[in-house]
Amino acid sequence: DVKVTQSSRYLVKRTGEKVFLECVQDMDHENMFWYRQDPGLGLRLIYFSYDVKMKEKGDIPEGYSVSREKKERFSLILESASTNQTSMYLCASTLGQGATDTQYFGPGTRLTVL
Amino acid sequence: GQNIDQPTEMTATEGAIVQINCTYQTSGFNGLFWYQQHAGEAPTFLSYNVLDGLEEKGSFSSFLSRSKGYSYLLLKELQMKDSASYLCAVMDSNYQLIWGAGTKLIIKP
Protein backbone atom coordinates (compact mmCIF):
# COMPACT_ATOMS: atom_id res chain seq x y z
CA ASP A 1 0.00 0.00 0.00
CA VAL A 2 1.17 3.50 -0.82
CA LYS A 3 1.71 5.56 2.23
CA VAL A 4 1.86 9.33 2.19
CA THR A 5 2.59 10.97 5.50
CA GLN A 6 2.54 14.60 6.55
CA SER A 7 4.55 16.01 9.41
CA SER A 8 1.66 17.45 11.41
CA ARG A 9 -2.10 16.95 11.56
CA TYR A 10 -2.72 20.29 13.25
CA LEU A 11 -0.56 23.40 13.34
CA VAL A 12 -1.10 26.85 14.83
CA LYS A 13 1.19 29.68 13.79
CA ARG A 14 1.29 33.45 14.12
CA THR A 15 1.14 35.97 11.30
CA GLY A 16 4.57 36.56 9.82
CA GLU A 17 6.07 33.25 10.93
CA LYS A 18 7.84 30.99 8.47
CA VAL A 19 6.03 27.65 8.25
CA PHE A 20 7.30 24.33 6.94
CA LEU A 21 4.96 21.52 5.96
CA GLU A 22 6.61 18.22 5.16
CA CYS A 23 5.32 15.34 3.07
CA VAL A 24 6.93 11.94 2.60
CA GLN A 25 5.85 9.06 0.34
CA ASP A 26 7.28 5.58 0.51
CA MET A 27 6.46 4.13 -2.92
CA ASP A 28 9.10 5.72 -5.12
CA HIS A 29 6.53 7.92 -6.83
CA GLU A 30 7.82 10.40 -9.39
CA ASN A 31 5.27 13.14 -8.87
CA MET A 32 4.23 15.02 -5.76
CA PHE A 33 1.65 17.74 -5.25
CA TRP A 34 0.57 20.27 -2.66
CA TYR A 35 -3.07 21.35 -2.49
CA ARG A 36 -5.12 23.47 -0.17
CA GLN A 37 -8.74 22.63 0.59
CA ASP A 38 -11.21 25.25 1.74
CA PRO A 39 -14.95 24.90 2.41
CA GLY A 40 -17.05 25.35 -0.72
CA LEU A 41 -14.04 25.22 -3.02
CA GLY A 42 -12.44 22.33 -4.84
CA LEU A 43 -8.90 21.30 -4.13
CA ARG A 44 -6.60 23.99 -5.43
CA LEU A 45 -3.12 23.12 -6.63
CA ILE A 46 -0.33 25.18 -5.10
CA TYR A 47 2.80 23.54 -6.52
CA PHE A 48 3.82 20.22 -7.96
CA SER A 49 7.04 18.43 -8.74
CA TYR A 50 7.83 15.84 -11.42
CA ASP A 51 11.34 15.07 -10.26
CA VAL A 52 13.93 15.85 -7.65
CA LYS A 53 14.78 19.57 -7.62
CA MET A 54 12.02 20.22 -10.17
CA LYS A 55 9.00 22.33 -9.31
CA GLU A 56 6.10 23.80 -11.21
CA LYS A 57 3.61 26.43 -10.11
CA GLY A 58 0.03 25.39 -9.75
CA ASP A 59 -3.02 27.61 -9.71
CA ILE A 60 -2.30 29.52 -6.47
CA PRO A 61 1.48 29.64 -5.82
CA GLU A 62 1.57 33.18 -4.37
CA GLY A 63 2.87 33.24 -0.81
CA TYR A 64 4.24 29.70 -1.04
CA SER A 65 7.44 27.99 -2.10
CA VAL A 66 8.46 24.34 -2.25
CA SER A 67 11.50 22.16 -2.01
CA ARG A 68 12.19 18.67 -3.30
CA GLU A 69 15.72 17.65 -2.45
CA LYS A 70 14.93 13.93 -2.26
CA LYS A 71 12.49 11.90 -4.33
CA GLU A 72 10.40 10.83 -1.36
CA ARG A 73 10.08 14.24 0.30
CA PHE A 74 8.25 17.37 -0.81
CA SER A 75 8.13 20.40 1.46
CA LEU A 76 5.76 23.35 1.34
CA ILE A 77 7.04 26.62 2.79
CA LEU A 78 5.02 29.64 3.80
CA GLU A 79 7.61 32.38 3.84
CA SER A 80 5.54 34.75 5.97
CA ALA A 81 2.27 33.22 7.11
CA SER A 82 -0.88 35.27 6.79
CA THR A 83 -4.39 34.67 8.14
CA ASN A 84 -5.73 33.94 4.63
CA GLN A 85 -3.44 30.92 4.52
CA THR A 86 -5.47 29.26 7.26
CA SER A 87 -6.59 26.09 5.49
CA MET A 88 -6.31 22.33 5.17
CA TYR A 89 -3.17 21.40 3.25
CA LEU A 90 -3.08 18.09 1.42
CA CYS A 91 -0.07 16.42 -0.11
CA ALA A 92 -0.46 13.82 -2.86
CA SER A 93 1.74 11.65 -5.04
CA THR A 94 1.40 9.70 -8.28
CA LEU A 95 3.60 7.08 -9.86
CA GLY A 96 3.65 8.62 -13.32
CA GLN A 97 2.10 11.40 -15.36
CA GLY A 98 -0.45 9.34 -17.24
CA ALA A 99 -4.15 9.92 -17.23
CA THR A 100 -4.81 6.82 -15.18
CA ASP A 101 -2.31 7.60 -12.44
CA THR A 102 -4.26 7.76 -9.22
CA GLN A 103 -3.42 10.46 -6.72
CA TYR A 104 -2.58 9.10 -3.26
CA PHE A 105 -3.16 11.62 -0.52
CA GLY A 106 -1.67 12.21 2.88
CA PRO A 107 -3.93 12.77 5.91
CA GLY A 108 -3.69 16.55 5.65
CA THR A 109 -2.39 19.34 7.87
CA ARG A 110 -4.93 21.76 9.27
CA LEU A 111 -3.05 25.05 9.58
CA THR A 112 -4.42 27.96 11.58
CA VAL A 113 -2.67 31.32 11.30
CA LEU A 114 -3.53 33.75 14.08
CA GLY B 1 -12.61 28.96 -17.77
CA GLN B 2 -12.62 25.47 -16.38
CA ASN B 3 -15.47 24.46 -14.15
CA ILE B 4 -16.70 21.41 -12.26
CA ASP B 5 -20.19 21.50 -10.73
CA GLN B 6 -21.64 19.10 -8.21
CA PRO B 7 -24.34 19.51 -5.55
CA THR B 8 -23.10 20.82 -2.22
CA GLU B 9 -25.02 18.39 -0.05
CA MET B 10 -27.35 15.41 -0.39
CA THR B 11 -29.27 13.35 2.14
CA ALA B 12 -30.27 9.70 1.75
CA THR B 13 -31.58 6.86 3.86
CA GLU B 14 -29.66 3.79 4.93
CA GLY B 15 -30.25 0.94 2.47
CA ALA B 16 -31.34 3.28 -0.33
CA ILE B 17 -29.64 4.28 -3.60
CA VAL B 18 -28.23 7.75 -4.27
CA GLN B 19 -26.94 9.36 -7.46
CA ILE B 20 -24.38 12.17 -7.21
CA ASN B 21 -24.07 14.21 -10.39
CA CYS B 22 -21.08 16.07 -11.77
CA THR B 23 -20.99 18.35 -14.79
CA TYR B 24 -17.82 19.78 -16.21
CA GLN B 25 -16.41 22.25 -18.68
CA THR B 26 -12.68 21.84 -19.18
CA SER B 27 -10.03 22.49 -21.80
CA GLY B 28 -9.63 18.96 -23.05
CA PHE B 29 -10.49 15.73 -21.34
CA ASN B 30 -8.29 12.86 -20.22
CA GLY B 31 -10.62 11.17 -17.80
CA LEU B 32 -12.85 11.77 -14.81
CA PHE B 33 -12.15 10.62 -11.27
CA TRP B 34 -14.35 10.14 -8.22
CA TYR B 35 -12.81 10.26 -4.76
CA GLN B 36 -14.35 9.68 -1.33
CA GLN B 37 -13.32 11.83 1.62
CA HIS B 38 -14.45 11.14 5.15
CA ALA B 39 -14.45 14.14 7.48
CA GLY B 40 -10.94 15.00 8.61
CA GLU B 41 -9.35 12.36 6.39
CA ALA B 42 -7.55 12.15 3.07
CA PRO B 43 -9.46 11.65 -0.19
CA THR B 44 -9.31 8.08 -1.45
CA PHE B 45 -9.76 6.92 -5.02
CA LEU B 46 -13.06 5.36 -6.06
CA SER B 47 -13.26 5.28 -9.84
CA TYR B 48 -11.89 6.49 -13.16
CA ASN B 49 -13.89 6.89 -16.39
CA VAL B 50 -12.46 7.88 -19.74
CA LEU B 51 -14.90 6.21 -22.12
CA ASP B 52 -18.66 6.78 -22.28
CA GLY B 53 -20.79 4.37 -20.35
CA LEU B 54 -21.23 2.77 -16.99
CA GLU B 55 -18.46 1.21 -14.89
CA GLU B 56 -19.71 -1.06 -12.13
CA LYS B 57 -17.69 -1.84 -9.03
CA GLY B 58 -19.79 -3.78 -6.58
CA SER B 59 -21.61 -1.37 -4.30
CA PHE B 60 -21.14 1.62 -6.62
CA SER B 61 -21.11 2.55 -10.29
CA SER B 62 -19.81 5.52 -12.21
CA PHE B 63 -21.21 6.80 -15.49
CA LEU B 64 -19.73 9.15 -18.07
CA SER B 65 -21.10 11.02 -21.07
CA ARG B 66 -18.33 13.02 -22.71
CA SER B 67 -20.65 14.69 -25.22
CA LYS B 68 -22.75 16.07 -22.36
CA GLY B 69 -19.86 16.83 -20.02
CA TYR B 70 -21.62 14.77 -17.37
CA SER B 71 -20.89 12.02 -14.91
CA TYR B 72 -22.62 10.46 -11.97
CA LEU B 73 -21.64 8.24 -9.08
CA LEU B 74 -24.32 5.77 -8.04
CA LEU B 75 -24.09 4.37 -4.54
CA LYS B 76 -26.26 1.34 -3.79
CA GLU B 77 -27.40 -0.22 -0.51
CA LEU B 78 -26.19 2.75 1.46
CA GLN B 79 -24.57 2.17 4.81
CA MET B 80 -23.84 4.71 7.52
CA LYS B 81 -20.13 4.46 6.71
CA ASP B 82 -20.89 5.91 3.26
CA SER B 83 -21.45 9.27 4.93
CA ALA B 84 -18.64 11.32 3.41
CA SER B 85 -17.86 13.93 0.80
CA TYR B 86 -17.57 12.74 -2.80
CA LEU B 87 -15.18 14.67 -5.01
CA CYS B 88 -15.39 14.77 -8.79
CA ALA B 89 -12.20 15.67 -10.68
CA VAL B 90 -11.44 15.96 -14.39
CA MET B 91 -8.03 15.61 -15.98
CA ASP B 92 -7.61 18.29 -18.63
CA SER B 93 -5.54 18.32 -21.82
CA ASN B 94 -2.40 19.20 -19.80
CA TYR B 95 -2.96 16.19 -17.53
CA GLN B 96 -3.82 18.53 -14.65
CA LEU B 97 -6.67 17.63 -12.33
CA ILE B 98 -9.52 20.13 -11.98
CA TRP B 99 -11.50 19.47 -8.80
CA GLY B 100 -15.12 20.03 -7.92
CA ALA B 101 -15.97 21.37 -4.45
CA GLY B 102 -17.36 18.00 -3.39
CA THR B 103 -20.79 16.70 -2.41
CA LYS B 104 -21.38 16.02 1.26
CA LEU B 105 -23.56 12.92 1.56
CA ILE B 106 -25.52 12.53 4.79
CA ILE B 107 -27.00 9.11 5.51
CA LYS B 108 -29.92 8.85 7.89
CA PRO B 109 -31.03 5.64 9.61
PDB file of N, CA, C and O in Angstrom, chain B residues 15-40:
ATOM      1  N   GLY B  15     -29.660   1.992   3.286  1.00  0.00           N
ATOM      2  CA  GLY B  15     -30.253   0.945   2.466  1.00  0.00           C
ATOM      3  C   GLY B  15     -30.746   1.417   1.108  1.00  0.00           C
ATOM      4  O   GLY B  15     -31.039   0.608   0.223  1.00  0.00           O
ATOM      5  N   ALA B  16     -30.836   2.719   0.925  1.00  0.00           N
ATOM      6  CA  ALA B  16     -31.342   3.276  -0.331  1.00  0.00           C
ATOM      7  C   ALA B  16     -30.220   3.407  -1.370  1.00  0.00           C
ATOM      8  O   ALA B  16     -29.085   2.981  -1.149  1.00  0.00           O
ATOM      9  N   ILE B  17     -30.588   3.998  -2.506  1.00  0.00           N
ATOM     10  CA  ILE B  17     -29.643   4.282  -3.597  1.00  0.00           C
ATOM     11  C   ILE B  17     -29.560   5.795  -3.763  1.00  0.00           C
ATOM     12  O   ILE B  17     -30.576   6.496  -3.650  1.00  0.00           O
ATOM     13  N   VAL B  18     -28.369   6.316  -4.027  1.00  0.00           N
ATOM     14  CA  VAL B  18     -28.229   7.747  -4.270  1.00  0.00           C
ATOM     15  C   VAL B  18     -27.353   7.975  -5.495  1.00  0.00           C
ATOM     16  O   VAL B  18     -26.416   7.215  -5.746  1.00  0.00           O
ATOM     17  N   GLN B  19     -27.708   8.998  -6.269  1.00  0.00           N
ATOM     18  CA  GLN B  19     -26.936   9.357  -7.461  1.00  0.00           C
ATOM     19  C   GLN B  19     -26.363  10.760  -7.275  1.00  0.00           C
ATOM     20  O   GLN B  19     -27.116  11.714  -7.065  1.00  0.00           O
ATOM     21  N   ILE B  20     -25.055  10.877  -7.349  1.00  0.00           N
ATOM     22  CA  ILE B  20     -24.379  12.167  -7.206  1.00  0.00           C
ATOM     23  C   ILE B  20     -23.898  12.589  -8.589  1.00  0.00           C
ATOM     24  O   ILE B  20     -23.115  11.883  -9.219  1.00  0.00           O
ATOM     25  N   ASN B  21     -24.377  13.729  -9.042  1.00  0.00           N
ATOM     26  CA  ASN B  21     -24.067  14.205 -10.391  1.00  0.00           C
ATOM     27  C   ASN B  21     -22.874  15.150 -10.410  1.00  0.00           C
ATOM     28  O   ASN B  21     -22.591  15.850  -9.426  1.00  0.00           O
ATOM     29  N   CYS B  22     -22.211  15.169 -11.545  1.00  0.00           N
ATOM     30  CA  CYS B  22     -21.076  16.067 -11.766  1.00  0.00           C
ATOM     31  C   CYS B  22     -21.099  16.521 -13.219  1.00  0.00           C
ATOM     32  O   CYS B  22     -21.170  15.684 -14.126  1.00  0.00           O
ATOM     33  N   THR B  23     -21.101  17.816 -13.433  1.00  0.00           N
ATOM     34  CA  THR B  23     -20.988  18.348 -14.792  1.00  0.00           C
ATOM     35  C   THR B  23     -19.699  19.142 -14.889  1.00  0.00           C
ATOM     36  O   THR B  23     -19.251  19.736 -13.903  1.00  0.00           O
ATOM     37  N   TYR B  24     -19.131  19.145 -16.081  1.00  0.00           N
ATOM     38  CA  TYR B  24     -17.823  19.776 -16.214  1.00  0.00           C
ATOM     39  C   TYR B  24     -17.670  20.512 -17.533  1.00  0.00           C
ATOM     40  O   TYR B  24     -18.306  20.164 -18.542  1.00  0.00           O
ATOM     41  N   GLN B  25     -16.849  21.539 -17.484  1.00  0.00           N
ATOM     42  CA  GLN B  25     -16.406  22.254 -18.683  1.00  0.00           C
ATOM     43  C   GLN B  25     -14.911  22.453 -18.510  1.00  0.00           C
ATOM     44  O   GLN B  25     -14.489  23.208 -17.624  1.00  0.00           O
ATOM     45  N   THR B  26     -14.133  21.758 -19.321  1.00  0.00           N
ATOM     46  CA  THR B  26     -12.682  21.836 -19.178  1.00  0.00           C
ATOM     47  C   THR B  26     -12.035  21.969 -20.554  1.00  0.00           C
ATOM     48  O   THR B  26     -12.648  21.645 -21.573  1.00  0.00           O
ATOM     49  N   SER B  27     -10.786  22.415 -20.553  1.00  0.00           N
ATOM     50  CA  SER B  27     -10.028  22.485 -21.801  1.00  0.00           C
ATOM     51  C   SER B  27      -9.414  21.115 -22.023  1.00  0.00           C
ATOM     52  O   SER B  27      -8.375  20.791 -21.465  1.00  0.00           O
ATOM     53  N   GLY B  28     -10.087  20.320 -22.798  1.00  0.00           N
ATOM     54  CA  GLY B  28      -9.630  18.964 -23.050  1.00  0.00           C
ATOM     55  C   GLY B  28     -10.116  18.004 -21.971  1.00  0.00           C
ATOM     56  O   GLY B  28     -10.600  18.408 -20.909  1.00  0.00           O
ATOM     57  N   PHE B  29      -9.982  16.745 -22.275  1.00  0.00           N
ATOM     58  CA  PHE B  29     -10.486  15.729 -21.339  1.00  0.00           C
ATOM     59  C   PHE B  29      -9.610  14.489 -21.437  1.00  0.00           C
ATOM     60  O   PHE B  29      -9.438  13.906 -22.517  1.00  0.00           O
ATOM     61  N   ASN B  30      -9.073  14.099 -20.280  1.00  0.00           N
ATOM     62  CA  ASN B  30      -8.285  12.863 -20.216  1.00  0.00           C
ATOM     63  C   ASN B  30      -8.775  11.949 -19.111  1.00  0.00           C
ATOM     64  O   ASN B  30      -8.007  11.155 -18.573  1.00  0.00           O
ATOM     65  N   GLY B  31     -10.047  12.088 -18.780  1.00  0.00           N
ATOM     66  CA  GLY B  31     -10.618  11.174 -17.802  1.00  0.00           C
ATOM     67  C   GLY B  31     -11.239  11.896 -16.622  1.00  0.00           C
ATOM     68  O   GLY B  31     -10.936  13.064 -16.352  1.00  0.00           O
ATOM     69  N   LEU B  32     -12.136  11.215 -15.960  1.00  0.00           N
ATOM     70  CA  LEU B  32     -12.846  11.769 -14.808  1.00  0.00           C
ATOM     71  C   LEU B  32     -12.702  10.822 -13.623  1.00  0.00           C
ATOM     72  O   LEU B  32     -12.853   9.610 -13.764  1.00  0.00           O
ATOM     73  N   PHE B  33     -12.383  11.387 -12.494  1.00  0.00           N
ATOM     74  CA  PHE B  33     -12.151  10.620 -11.267  1.00  0.00           C
ATOM     75  C   PHE B  33     -13.230  10.938 -10.234  1.00  0.00           C
ATOM     76  O   PHE B  33     -13.711  12.065 -10.149  1.00  0.00           O
ATOM     77  N   TRP B  34     -13.543   9.946  -9.436  1.00  0.00           N
ATOM     78  CA  TRP B  34     -14.346  10.140  -8.218  1.00  0.00           C
ATOM     79  C   TRP B  34     -13.507   9.695  -7.023  1.00  0.00           C
ATOM     80  O   TRP B  34     -12.893   8.619  -7.042  1.00  0.00           O
ATOM     81  N   TYR B  35     -13.509  10.564  -6.007  1.00  0.00           N
ATOM     82  CA  TYR B  35     -12.814  10.259  -4.758  1.00  0.00           C
ATOM     83  C   TYR B  35     -13.818  10.377  -3.614  1.00  0.00           C
ATOM     84  O   TYR B  35     -14.756  11.171  -3.661  1.00  0.00           O
ATOM     85  N   GLN B  36     -13.566   9.601  -2.570  1.00  0.00           N
ATOM     86  CA  GLN B  36     -14.346   9.680  -1.334  1.00  0.00           C
ATOM     87  C   GLN B  36     -13.479  10.310  -0.247  1.00  0.00           C
ATOM     88  O   GLN B  36     -12.291   9.987  -0.139  1.00  0.00           O
ATOM     89  N   GLN B  37     -14.071  11.216   0.537  1.00  0.00           N
ATOM     90  CA  GLN B  37     -13.317  11.831   1.620  1.00  0.00           C
ATOM     91  C   GLN B  37     -14.169  11.870   2.887  1.00  0.00           C
ATOM     92  O   GLN B  37     -15.141  12.625   2.956  1.00  0.00           O
ATOM     93  N   HIS B  38     -13.789  11.059   3.868  1.00  0.00           N
ATOM     94  CA  HIS B  38     -14.454  11.145   5.154  1.00  0.00           C
ATOM     95  C   HIS B  38     -13.944  12.369   5.892  1.00  0.00           C
ATOM     96  O   HIS B  38     -12.815  12.822   5.669  1.00  0.00           O
ATOM     97  N   ALA B  39     -14.776  12.908   6.766  1.00  0.00           N
ATOM     98  CA  ALA B  39     -14.451  14.143   7.482  1.00  0.00           C
ATOM     99  C   ALA B  39     -13.104  14.021   8.191  1.00  0.00           C
ATOM    100  O   ALA B  39     -12.867  13.060   8.936  1.00  0.00           O
ATOM    101  N   GLY B  40     -12.232  14.977   7.948  1.00  0.00           N
ATOM    102  CA  GLY B  40     -10.941  15.001   8.610  1.00  0.00           C
ATOM    103  C   GLY B  40      -9.918  14.020   8.061  1.00  0.00           C
ATOM    104  O   GLY B  40      -8.839  13.868   8.642  1.00  0.00           O
TER     105      GLY B  40
END
